[in-house]
XYZ file of C-alpha atoms in Angstrom:
700
model
C 8.166 4.665 -6.171
C 4.526 4.338 -5.368
C 3.320 3.225 -2.075
C 1.336 0.214 -2.064
C -0.886 -0.777 -0.989
C -3.502 -1.623 1.462
C -5.595 -4.742 1.896
C -6.610 -5.894 5.328
C -7.718 -9.306 6.566
C -8.079 -11.133 9.839
C -7.557 -14.840 10.359
C -10.304 -16.498 12.369
C -9.612 -19.193 14.917
C -10.438 -22.543 13.347
C -13.184 -24.858 14.585
C -10.673 -27.504 15.571
C -9.125 -25.129 18.104
C -12.528 -24.220 19.478
C -13.345 -27.900 19.712
C -10.253 -28.644 21.765
C -11.083 -25.797 24.121
C -14.630 -27.083 24.535
C -13.427 -30.585 25.374
C -10.898 -29.337 27.902
C -13.344 -26.961 29.522
C -16.641 -28.860 29.576
C -15.707 -32.546 30.021
C -14.507 -34.521 32.969
C -11.448 -36.428 31.745
C -12.754 -39.620 33.297
C -15.903 -39.564 31.159
C -14.145 -40.989 28.143
C -11.987 -43.439 30.020
C -14.420 -45.822 31.742
C -17.998 -47.147 31.885
C -19.789 -48.949 34.742
C -19.295 -52.716 34.605
C -21.824 -55.308 35.808
C -21.276 -56.763 39.261
C -19.416 -60.029 39.139
C -21.186 -63.245 40.253
C -20.191 -66.847 40.525
C -22.171 -67.539 37.316
C -20.761 -66.928 33.818
C -20.540 -63.128 33.239
C -23.308 -61.569 31.163
C -20.681 -59.574 29.266
C -17.337 -60.945 28.252
C -14.113 -58.926 27.911
C -14.689 -58.553 24.174
C -18.202 -57.274 24.775
C -16.963 -54.749 27.362
C -14.282 -53.531 24.956
C -16.839 -53.055 22.180
C -19.264 -51.216 24.468
C -16.494 -48.883 25.671
C -15.375 -48.170 22.124
C -18.930 -47.454 20.936
C -19.628 -45.233 23.938
C -16.377 -43.344 23.454
C -17.043 -42.777 19.757
C -20.583 -41.648 20.535
C -19.339 -39.076 23.064
C -16.634 -37.894 20.651
C -19.134 -37.566 17.786
C -21.581 -35.691 19.987
C -19.051 -33.017 20.998
C -17.425 -32.825 17.533
C -20.826 -32.215 15.972
C -21.583 -29.471 18.509
C -18.269 -27.778 17.922
C -19.232 -27.183 14.313
C -22.724 -25.914 14.961
C -22.241 -24.412 18.372
C -24.225 -21.364 19.322
C -22.551 -18.354 20.923
C -23.638 -19.730 24.300
C -21.868 -23.045 23.704
C -18.513 -21.635 22.653
C -16.655 -18.507 23.633
C -15.199 -17.321 20.347
C -12.337 -14.809 20.163
C -13.315 -11.284 19.118
C -12.463 -10.830 15.452
C -12.746 -8.281 12.701
C -14.321 -9.062 9.363
C -11.744 -8.608 6.563
C -11.580 -4.949 5.607
C -11.102 -5.291 1.893
C -12.658 -8.638 1.138
C -16.024 -8.533 -0.516
C -18.828 -10.805 0.645
C -18.095 -14.525 0.678
C -19.945 -14.856 -2.617
C -17.395 -13.750 -5.252
C -20.273 -12.895 -7.596
C -20.693 -9.133 -7.534
C -23.724 -9.521 -9.832
C -25.476 -11.676 -7.221
C -24.611 -9.104 -4.615
C -26.024 -6.263 -6.725
C -29.271 -8.166 -7.200
C -29.544 -9.057 -3.531
C -28.916 -5.519 -2.255
C -30.647 -3.740 -5.175
C -27.465 -1.876 -6.094
C -26.873 -0.856 -9.683
C -23.446 0.836 -9.702
C -20.203 -1.072 -9.136
C -17.082 1.042 -8.599
C -13.921 -1.017 -9.133
C -10.576 0.250 -7.876
C -6.975 -0.627 -8.610
C -5.055 0.881 -5.727
C -1.495 0.661 -4.458
C -1.469 3.483 -1.900
C -5.176 3.802 -1.123
C -6.013 6.914 -3.170
C -7.914 5.045 -5.898
C -9.841 3.135 -3.243
C -10.712 6.414 -1.524
C -11.967 7.936 -4.794
C -14.007 4.799 -5.485
C -15.720 5.134 -2.141
C -16.584 8.752 -2.860
C -18.103 7.836 -6.229
C -20.162 5.090 -4.600
C -21.573 7.607 -2.110
C -22.301 10.072 -4.949
C -24.883 7.626 -6.313
C -27.332 8.542 -3.566
C -27.816 11.994 -5.104
C -29.163 10.406 -8.267
C -31.447 7.815 -6.727
C -28.907 5.049 -7.327
C -27.087 2.643 -5.027
C -23.384 2.027 -5.521
C -20.588 0.158 -3.806
C -16.799 0.032 -4.087
C -15.356 -3.294 -5.247
C -11.850 -4.758 -5.130
C -11.386 -6.574 -8.479
C -9.053 -9.055 -6.804
C -11.892 -10.269 -4.581
C -14.537 -10.959 -7.222
C -15.088 -12.671 -10.555
C -14.480 -10.004 -13.191
C -15.838 -12.325 -15.872
C -19.250 -11.266 -14.575
C -18.862 -7.916 -16.308
C -20.442 -9.796 -19.217
C -23.623 -10.136 -17.104
C -24.098 -6.458 -16.229
C -27.241 -6.391 -18.370
C -28.970 -8.568 -15.757
C -29.070 -5.566 -13.407
C -31.441 -2.831 -14.542
C -29.927 0.617 -15.214
C -26.506 -0.621 -14.151
C -23.048 0.645 -14.983
C -19.470 0.270 -13.755
C -16.895 2.865 -12.801
C -13.168 2.153 -12.701
C -10.661 4.085 -10.557
C -7.326 2.642 -11.628
C -3.849 3.674 -10.586
C -0.761 2.974 -12.684
C 2.185 1.440 -10.868
C 5.856 1.287 -11.822
C 6.603 1.096 -15.527
C 2.995 1.388 -16.681
C 1.888 -1.697 -14.760
C -1.415 -2.411 -13.008
C -1.531 -2.319 -9.225
C -1.211 -5.620 -7.395
C -4.958 -5.981 -6.836
C -5.779 -5.192 -10.498
C -3.253 -7.562 -12.089
C -5.749 -10.393 -12.658
C -8.274 -7.959 -14.144
C -5.549 -6.653 -16.467
C -4.746 -10.219 -17.566
C -8.449 -10.989 -18.079
C -8.808 -8.004 -20.392
C -6.168 -9.476 -22.708
C -8.718 -12.108 -23.693
C -11.829 -11.678 -25.842
C -15.151 -11.135 -24.060
C -18.584 -9.826 -24.982
C -19.088 -6.637 -22.946
C -21.912 -5.195 -25.039
C -24.153 -5.008 -21.947
C -21.656 -2.958 -19.957
C -21.831 0.834 -19.544
C -18.681 2.292 -18.003
C -16.419 5.240 -17.228
C -12.762 5.319 -16.183
C -10.706 7.606 -13.967
C -6.978 6.954 -14.074
C -4.486 7.887 -11.378
C -0.933 8.535 -12.498
C 2.000 10.910 -12.425
C 3.224 12.866 -15.449
C 6.824 12.623 -14.335
C 6.690 8.930 -15.252
C 7.075 7.837 -18.844
C 3.953 5.644 -18.833
C 1.568 8.258 -17.477
C -1.791 6.656 -16.631
C -1.046 3.634 -18.799
C -3.481 1.427 -16.864
C -6.399 3.867 -17.080
C -5.795 4.479 -20.786
C -5.532 0.760 -21.542
C -8.714 -0.209 -19.660
C -10.721 2.662 -21.174
C -9.684 1.661 -24.690
C -9.932 -2.094 -24.173
C -13.451 -1.992 -22.703
C -14.617 -0.091 -25.779
C -12.926 -2.648 -28.056
C -14.839 -5.408 -26.265
C -18.155 -3.698 -27.000
C -18.780 -1.753 -23.784
C -20.468 1.666 -23.957
C -18.429 4.587 -22.602
C -20.521 7.063 -20.588
C -17.990 9.903 -20.556
C -14.405 10.667 -21.458
C -11.805 9.075 -19.201
C -10.308 11.242 -16.488
C -6.540 11.422 -16.118
C -5.407 12.339 -12.597
C -1.883 13.693 -12.171
C -0.413 13.181 -8.718
C 2.535 15.410 -9.627
C 0.126 18.375 -9.861
C -3.225 18.195 -8.021
C -4.921 14.831 -8.382
C -7.771 15.903 -6.102
C -8.662 18.755 -8.440
C -8.386 16.426 -11.448
C -10.789 13.980 -9.803
C -13.343 16.628 -8.822
C -13.253 18.111 -12.346
C -13.808 14.703 -13.972
C -16.597 13.869 -11.529
C -18.395 17.054 -12.598
C -18.497 15.706 -16.174
C -19.369 12.149 -15.156
C -22.691 12.657 -13.415
C -24.327 14.890 -16.050
C -23.374 12.238 -18.630
C -24.884 9.503 -16.436
C -28.091 11.532 -15.983
C -28.391 12.082 -19.727
C -27.782 8.426 -20.573
C -30.285 7.028 -18.077
C -32.777 9.908 -18.240
C -32.568 10.734 -14.546
C -32.082 13.876 -12.493
C -30.313 14.695 -9.289
C -32.519 14.291 -6.240
C -30.682 17.147 -4.581
C -27.453 17.655 -2.677
C -27.229 15.053 0.026
C -26.413 15.973 3.578
C -23.507 14.474 5.414
C -24.235 10.768 5.529
C -21.945 8.802 7.773
C -20.755 5.469 6.508
C -20.027 4.101 9.984
C -21.787 4.189 13.342
C -19.933 4.581 16.613
C -19.945 1.869 19.253
C -18.145 2.531 22.537
C -16.818 -0.133 24.883
C -16.826 0.503 28.610
C -15.818 -2.946 29.805
C -13.788 -5.026 27.366
C -10.996 -7.545 27.667
C -7.707 -5.808 26.871
C -6.625 -8.860 24.863
C -9.475 -8.183 22.419
C -8.333 -4.656 21.530
C -6.234 -3.959 18.426
C -3.020 -2.127 19.197
C -1.732 -1.376 15.698
C -1.940 -4.720 13.886
C -2.772 -4.321 10.177
C -5.198 -7.236 10.299
C -5.015 -10.212 12.660
C -5.406 -9.516 16.362
C -2.102 -9.912 18.249
C -0.234 -10.628 14.999
C 2.599 -8.290 15.985
C 3.238 -10.134 19.243
C 2.313 -13.667 18.162
C 4.338 -13.853 14.966
C 4.048 -16.605 12.393
C 5.161 -16.735 8.741
C 4.626 -16.132 5.908
C 5.055 -12.381 6.249
C 3.423 -9.980 3.819
C 1.321 -6.817 3.671
C -1.362 -8.411 5.831
C 1.082 -9.941 8.277
C 4.313 -7.904 8.632
C 7.368 -9.158 10.458
C 8.513 -7.359 13.594
C 12.154 -6.906 12.676
C 14.811 -5.770 15.095
C 16.820 -2.698 14.040
C 20.448 -3.737 14.364
C 22.135 -0.668 12.851
C 21.011 2.940 12.456
C 23.882 5.214 11.561
C 24.306 8.601 9.915
C 25.837 8.584 6.434
C 26.304 12.323 5.927
C 29.510 13.810 7.248
C 28.260 17.371 7.555
C 25.696 19.891 6.383
C 22.147 20.396 7.596
C 20.636 17.240 6.107
C 20.549 13.665 7.375
C 20.730 10.313 5.584
C 20.326 7.083 7.540
C 21.759 3.641 6.934
C 19.425 1.174 8.671
C 19.738 -2.591 8.939
C 16.755 -4.827 9.744
C 17.355 -8.289 11.179
C 15.445 -11.062 9.349
C 17.257 -14.085 10.811
C 14.854 -16.915 11.574
C 11.954 -15.180 9.800
C 12.101 -17.199 6.552
C 11.972 -13.878 4.698
C 13.866 -13.993 1.425
C 14.800 -11.062 -0.799
C 16.802 -10.297 -3.897
C 18.898 -7.273 -4.783
C 16.530 -4.692 -6.280
C 13.506 -5.620 -4.151
C 11.656 -3.140 -1.947
C 11.019 -3.364 1.768
C 7.793 -1.928 3.176
C 7.856 -0.259 6.581
C 4.711 0.412 8.621
C 5.304 3.785 10.309
C 3.682 5.395 13.334
C 2.427 8.972 13.484
C 4.100 11.516 15.741
C 2.698 11.033 19.296
C 2.981 14.786 19.905
C 0.598 15.480 17.003
C -1.842 12.913 18.356
C -1.777 14.540 21.785
C -2.413 17.973 20.247
C -5.415 16.711 18.295
C -6.788 15.090 21.439
C -6.339 18.328 23.376
C -8.086 20.438 20.730
C -11.028 18.029 20.488
C -11.179 17.153 24.204
C -10.638 13.449 23.581
C -9.691 10.715 26.006
C -7.204 8.815 23.855
C -7.601 5.628 25.877
C -11.338 5.271 25.218
C -12.102 2.079 23.282
C -14.438 2.215 20.282
C -15.592 0.426 17.138
C -16.800 1.931 13.865
C -19.413 -0.329 12.229
C -20.499 0.047 8.604
C -24.170 1.008 8.308
C -24.429 -1.233 5.241
C -24.634 -4.844 6.406
C -23.615 -6.028 2.936
C -20.599 -3.721 2.703
C -17.209 -5.226 1.926
C -15.636 -3.174 4.701
C -17.259 -3.749 8.065
C -14.808 -1.328 9.704
C -12.514 1.356 8.246
C -9.591 -0.161 10.176
C -9.159 -2.944 12.758
C -11.656 -2.532 15.613
C -12.179 -2.375 18.538
C -9.268 -0.100 19.293
C -8.447 3.062 21.188
C -8.438 6.565 19.770
C -4.725 6.683 20.544
C -4.048 3.601 18.433
C -6.290 4.811 15.611
C -4.529 8.177 15.406
C -1.056 6.669 15.783
C -1.310 3.630 13.507
C -4.432 3.595 11.359
C -5.246 7.067 9.974
C -3.075 9.545 8.090
C -3.025 12.778 10.082
C -0.108 14.400 8.250
C -1.292 14.437 4.621
C -3.324 17.509 3.605
C -6.980 16.359 3.767
C -9.042 16.228 0.579
C -12.130 18.317 -0.126
C -14.575 15.604 0.944
C -13.061 15.513 4.448
C -13.458 19.256 5.011
C -16.880 19.266 3.335
C -18.187 16.630 5.732
C -17.067 18.461 8.886
C -18.370 21.947 7.973
C -21.337 21.704 10.341
C -19.033 21.114 13.297
C -17.739 24.714 13.027
C -19.638 26.924 15.474
C -18.358 30.191 13.980
C -20.411 31.213 10.882
C -17.261 32.665 9.301
C -15.466 29.329 9.580
C -18.479 27.516 8.105
C -18.711 29.993 5.228
C -14.993 29.656 4.507
C -15.081 25.842 4.457
C -18.218 25.868 2.304
C -16.535 28.161 -0.196
C -13.254 26.284 -0.611
C -14.904 22.850 -0.822
C -17.365 23.928 -3.524
C -16.627 23.381 -7.213
C -15.833 27.056 -7.688
C -13.373 27.007 -4.794
C -10.876 24.492 -6.175
C -8.137 27.074 -6.644
C -8.552 28.525 -3.160
C -8.620 25.022 -1.657
C -5.401 24.142 -3.484
C -3.679 27.288 -2.213
C -4.910 27.089 1.387
C -4.647 23.321 1.928
C -2.575 21.503 -0.688
C 0.128 24.023 -1.583
C 0.534 25.137 2.016
C 0.735 21.523 3.233
C -1.893 22.070 5.921
C -2.609 18.836 7.776
C -5.711 18.245 9.888
C -3.992 19.492 13.051
C -3.036 22.790 11.436
C -6.583 23.211 10.076
C -8.066 22.648 13.533
C -5.679 25.278 14.892
C -6.438 27.791 12.136
C -10.211 27.307 12.515
C -10.609 27.177 16.320
C -14.407 26.823 16.221
C -14.124 23.601 14.196
C -14.665 20.712 16.632
C -15.564 17.498 14.765
C -16.103 14.334 16.827
C -12.897 12.356 16.763
C -14.699 9.204 15.622
C -16.041 11.026 12.544
C -12.542 12.336 11.843
C -11.157 8.783 12.078
C -13.821 7.679 9.599
C -13.011 10.405 7.073
C -9.222 10.516 7.140
C -7.415 8.084 4.792
C -5.556 5.060 6.086
C -1.901 5.360 7.052
C -0.064 3.142 4.563
C 3.308 1.438 4.528
C 6.290 3.266 3.034
C 8.517 1.492 0.508
C 12.304 1.661 0.306
C 14.693 0.190 -2.234
C 16.755 -2.461 -0.481
C 20.399 -1.399 -0.494
C 21.999 -4.772 0.171
C 22.460 -8.182 -1.432
C 21.317 -11.440 0.209
C 24.492 -13.026 -1.136
C 26.522 -10.950 1.320
C 23.830 -10.157 3.916
C 21.391 -13.099 4.029
C 20.111 -12.203 7.517
C 19.899 -8.429 7.122
C 17.964 -5.992 4.951
C 19.635 -2.609 4.489
C 17.888 0.630 3.538
C 19.214 4.096 2.807
C 16.797 6.889 3.707
C 17.047 10.692 3.695
C 15.323 12.321 6.647
C 12.378 14.388 5.353
C 12.351 17.613 7.349
C 11.665 21.030 5.799
C 9.558 24.189 6.146
C 6.384 24.925 4.176
C 5.312 28.216 2.602
C 3.799 29.089 5.970
C 7.230 28.518 7.528
C 5.754 25.554 9.356
C 7.975 22.538 9.888
C 7.022 19.506 7.786
C 8.366 16.155 8.927
C 8.142 12.908 6.989
C 6.145 10.317 8.912
C 8.283 7.258 8.265
C 11.802 8.715 8.202
C 11.327 10.762 11.368
C 9.873 7.706 13.093
C 12.759 5.534 11.872
C 15.235 8.124 13.121
C 14.116 7.305 16.683
C 14.813 3.581 16.235
C 18.328 3.521 17.652
C 19.640 0.105 18.791
C 20.286 0.200 22.516
C 20.601 -3.474 23.361
C 20.968 -6.963 21.902
C 17.429 -6.974 20.483
C 17.056 -3.358 19.417
C 13.782 -1.548 18.665
C 11.363 -3.451 16.445
C 9.738 -2.302 13.209
C 6.959 -4.012 11.177
C 8.244 -4.818 7.679
C 7.666 -7.071 4.688
C 9.409 -7.525 1.319
C 7.752 -6.624 -1.977
C 9.255 -8.232 -5.047
C 10.452 -5.990 -7.862
C 11.318 -6.581 -11.525
C 14.388 -4.365 -11.018
C 16.990 -7.114 -11.442
C 20.571 -7.654 -12.560
C 21.040 -9.753 -15.732
C 21.201 -13.489 -15.086
C 24.692 -13.726 -16.584
C 27.377 -12.068 -14.459
C 29.346 -11.296 -17.612
C 26.635 -8.992 -19.010
C 27.763 -5.328 -18.775
C 25.617 -3.010 -16.636
C 25.325 0.784 -16.457
C 23.779 2.094 -13.227
C 22.651 5.723 -12.837
C 21.472 6.828 -9.395
C 22.439 10.012 -7.536
C 21.736 10.476 -3.824
C 19.632 7.681 -2.352
C 19.053 6.508 -5.923
C 22.308 4.662 -5.243
C 20.465 2.314 -2.836
C 19.530 -0.613 -5.131
C 22.861 -0.308 -6.971
C 24.718 -0.884 -3.717
C 22.946 -4.261 -3.664
C 23.814 -4.860 -7.321
C 27.482 -4.069 -6.691
C 27.525 -6.436 -3.706
C 26.100 -9.156 -5.987
C 28.907 -8.621 -8.487
C 31.497 -8.498 -5.712
C 30.237 -11.811 -4.325
C 30.477 -13.406 -7.774
C 34.006 -12.042 -8.177
C 35.148 -13.463 -4.821
C 33.809 -16.867 -5.930
C 36.028 -16.681 -8.992
C 33.257 -16.019 -11.501
C 33.950 -13.611 -14.386
C 31.973 -10.370 -14.235
C 31.226 -7.930 -17.019
C 31.791 -4.177 -17.000
C 30.018 -2.641 -13.995
C 29.672 1.127 -14.413
C 28.162 3.501 -11.853
C 27.075 7.109 -12.291
C 26.148 8.658 -8.956
C 26.520 11.949 -7.141
C 25.612 14.289 -4.323
C 25.857 17.972 -3.427
C 29.273 18.117 -1.751
C 31.933 15.441 -1.550
C 32.942 16.292 2.018
C 29.359 16.374 3.327
C 26.983 13.915 1.674
C 29.034 11.420 -0.340
C 27.353 8.276 1.019
C 29.160 4.920 1.103
C 32.333 6.614 -0.172
C 34.769 4.114 1.344
C 32.777 1.154 0.050
C 32.464 2.455 -3.496
C 36.106 3.415 -3.780
C 37.072 0.013 -2.374
C 34.968 -1.721 -5.046
C 36.687 0.406 -7.683
C 40.118 -0.601 -6.382
C 39.370 -4.339 -6.331
C 37.887 -4.251 -9.843
C 34.235 -4.914 -8.935
C 33.411 -1.460 -10.328
C 35.029 -0.914 -13.681
C 34.011 2.776 -13.623
C 33.003 5.018 -10.717
C 31.661 8.345 -11.986
C 30.692 10.789 -9.218
C 29.054 14.197 -9.759
C 29.401 16.702 -6.902
C 26.904 19.336 -7.969
C 27.902 22.139 -5.599
C 31.649 21.710 -5.344
C 32.221 24.142 -8.226
C 30.665 27.300 -9.595
C 28.735 25.504 -12.310
C 26.536 22.638 -11.130
C 27.399 19.181 -12.418
C 24.889 16.325 -12.391
C 24.931 12.668 -13.446
C 23.487 13.489 -16.860
C 26.495 15.739 -17.531
C 28.901 12.895 -16.699
C 26.827 10.569 -18.849
C 27.237 12.922 -21.782
C 30.990 13.149 -21.177
C 31.186 9.341 -21.305
C 28.950 9.084 -24.386
C 31.384 6.991 -26.424
C 31.895 4.495 -23.597
C 28.148 4.309 -22.930
C 27.385 3.699 -26.596
C 30.016 0.963 -26.855
C 28.622 -0.783 -23.775
C 25.074 -0.644 -25.162
C 26.327 -2.184 -28.385
C 27.961 -4.923 -26.305
C 24.568 -5.820 -24.786
C 24.750 -3.736 -21.613
C 21.696 -3.369 -19.357
C 20.974 0.171 -18.234
C 19.333 1.087 -14.904
C 18.080 4.420 -13.539
C 16.975 5.034 -9.953
C 15.966 8.264 -8.231
C 13.985 11.408 -8.926
C 11.534 10.961 -11.811
C 10.622 14.608 -12.254
C 14.077 15.944 -13.142
C 16.947 13.463 -13.025
C 15.347 10.488 -14.782
C 13.848 12.739 -17.454
C 17.157 14.506 -18.108
C 19.048 11.202 -18.207
C 16.588 9.838 -20.754
C 17.084 12.895 -22.978
C 20.874 12.501 -22.822
C 20.579 8.823 -23.709
C 18.531 9.696 -26.783
C 21.193 12.244 -27.758
C 23.970 9.675 -27.306
C 22.181 7.061 -29.405
C 21.376 9.601 -32.104
C 24.915 11.024 -32.297
C 27.044 7.911 -31.721
C 24.746 5.586 -33.614
C 24.328 8.013 -36.500
C 20.533 7.814 -36.221
C 17.617 10.142 -36.754
C 15.506 11.216 -33.783
C 12.862 8.661 -34.708
C 15.433 5.882 -35.033
C 17.014 6.805 -31.701
C 13.580 6.778 -30.074
C 12.867 3.326 -31.499
C 16.272 2.088 -30.326
C 15.614 3.228 -26.738
C 12.120 1.747 -26.889
C 13.652 -1.525 -28.014
C 15.953 -1.519 -24.980
C 12.932 -1.106 -22.700
C 10.958 -3.837 -24.430
C 13.868 -6.255 -24.090
C 14.269 -5.458 -20.394
C 17.619 -3.752 -20.953
C 16.490 -0.286 -19.776
C 14.785 -0.329 -16.375
C 13.783 2.495 -14.041
C 12.959 2.550 -10.347
C 11.977 6.174 -9.818
C 9.786 8.329 -7.605
C 8.431 11.876 -7.737
């Protein structure tokens, strides 16, 4: 499952609220309630009661109009506005990126389709590359602009577009590229567009780089001119190396097409300037909110990626009965939140980095973690005014906003070379971040899982300013988990099933998963329990509408999670007296006595008839290992009969090995039992996918 991800926005306080504050603060209440009346005499009054009423009404309306008008056009001296942050991923208010290019004299637009932030990061690097060639580029979120304007690219001299596009799920576009994907289905004249595409995918998935391949081909079909061959990044191998290699072919092709030359290797150019705050109201400082200030303490629906819900952890219990591994069953309370979910959906959790790591970084760099700062973009027209919500403290930035555990990419180490005082350290960093040093970089950083803390320890003379480090490191994104419950049986709770990530690297250094190790500390100790920011992301992974449709579910280990929700759905239907079709589960673990999760539940569902078949593979309980694909093969006749009866088939878990092996066995079953050729069996399986009868929810 890919992580998603990553748009940031802040809601501004509306003018009506400011107006009310101005009235309450600046006006005497009596001003609008009375006016001086003429002194009474024995003669007939100059003004009658009707006249007085009309004068009062006119005066009151005049005063109201005067202050209402000022509230709209008030200067900073007239109103005290709350400190806000400009939306991080929203382009300028004008959705026309062509107008923006003309206004700022930019000629390269780099569009990104990103779920976890990697494509956005690569887009930013390509935009900065433009400086070396006398060009001006900027990264653009396709969701925040009018993509129909690609037809107008000819209006900008020597312009071209780059696309960094990740593939999500079953060959789908990322959330922010969905509208662009839909737009490309239509016919457009793109003859004035020059372009190049870099796709981000994972070869363990069936639809490797489907989005990048589609866009590259479709743009050409619509008349656009390709500048260089599309790059295909593989996150299962080394996507950083794939990107750097493609970039080395891109820029020579651009130079040749436009007849330009490199103006030389640029120095380190910072994208943000540092602003420190000595005296600032504590209520104006971000403390971990993804977007809106105080959103985690002043909660209001709807809840989503920009506005997560602070859910109380009601249950956090160990599922394993022995061994040296841990698997947690966690329940989040959503009562009163208006959050709705369906079995098969995902829940996103915003984790926090290890405070001990943050303290170590601060010690090595001599940082006061409680200092308050803001990083401001040097480009006034930039979509991102800040890399993350500001102002904030260094402690908050390192805990909540930047990823300090992922091995840094080459651009991060390249940009901090000059902060190494030892010539040997500078020479080493220069070598591994150069084009010729890709292999050494992969061995020393990526394969060894060196994070920024370990690099600072291994190169003691390297002392980058912490604000520059915060600028360079990628954002810390939410982690996604398959929901392991059904709202039919648990309408006020969301369950997840998560294995604790904790192992040793090649350097024998302990590697701990950010989210699972943080969640492991969230133990309920009172009626409210610890709180965790979450939101629900919808998924197409769904049971058939008819409860009588047979289903085959294949998910070992925590791949069982969504199927637990499916089984609860069927159990609920059964208790209501509805007929249910065959419900078959293939699952497994290493040892029955140690890590057979939800054993009592599953066996209970088998006894009451909710599960028509429970097939468990315990891989290490015998000399020869047995996995779910082996059980699937043993049940080939039953599986084939169910498929012929219209069964829907689901796979959840490891994409690299399990899902691939299961798919091969399925092809063998169809070929043998259906008396088909390999080609016919392949077409049959493809037909199941196209009809929505073969769905996968897998991760690498």
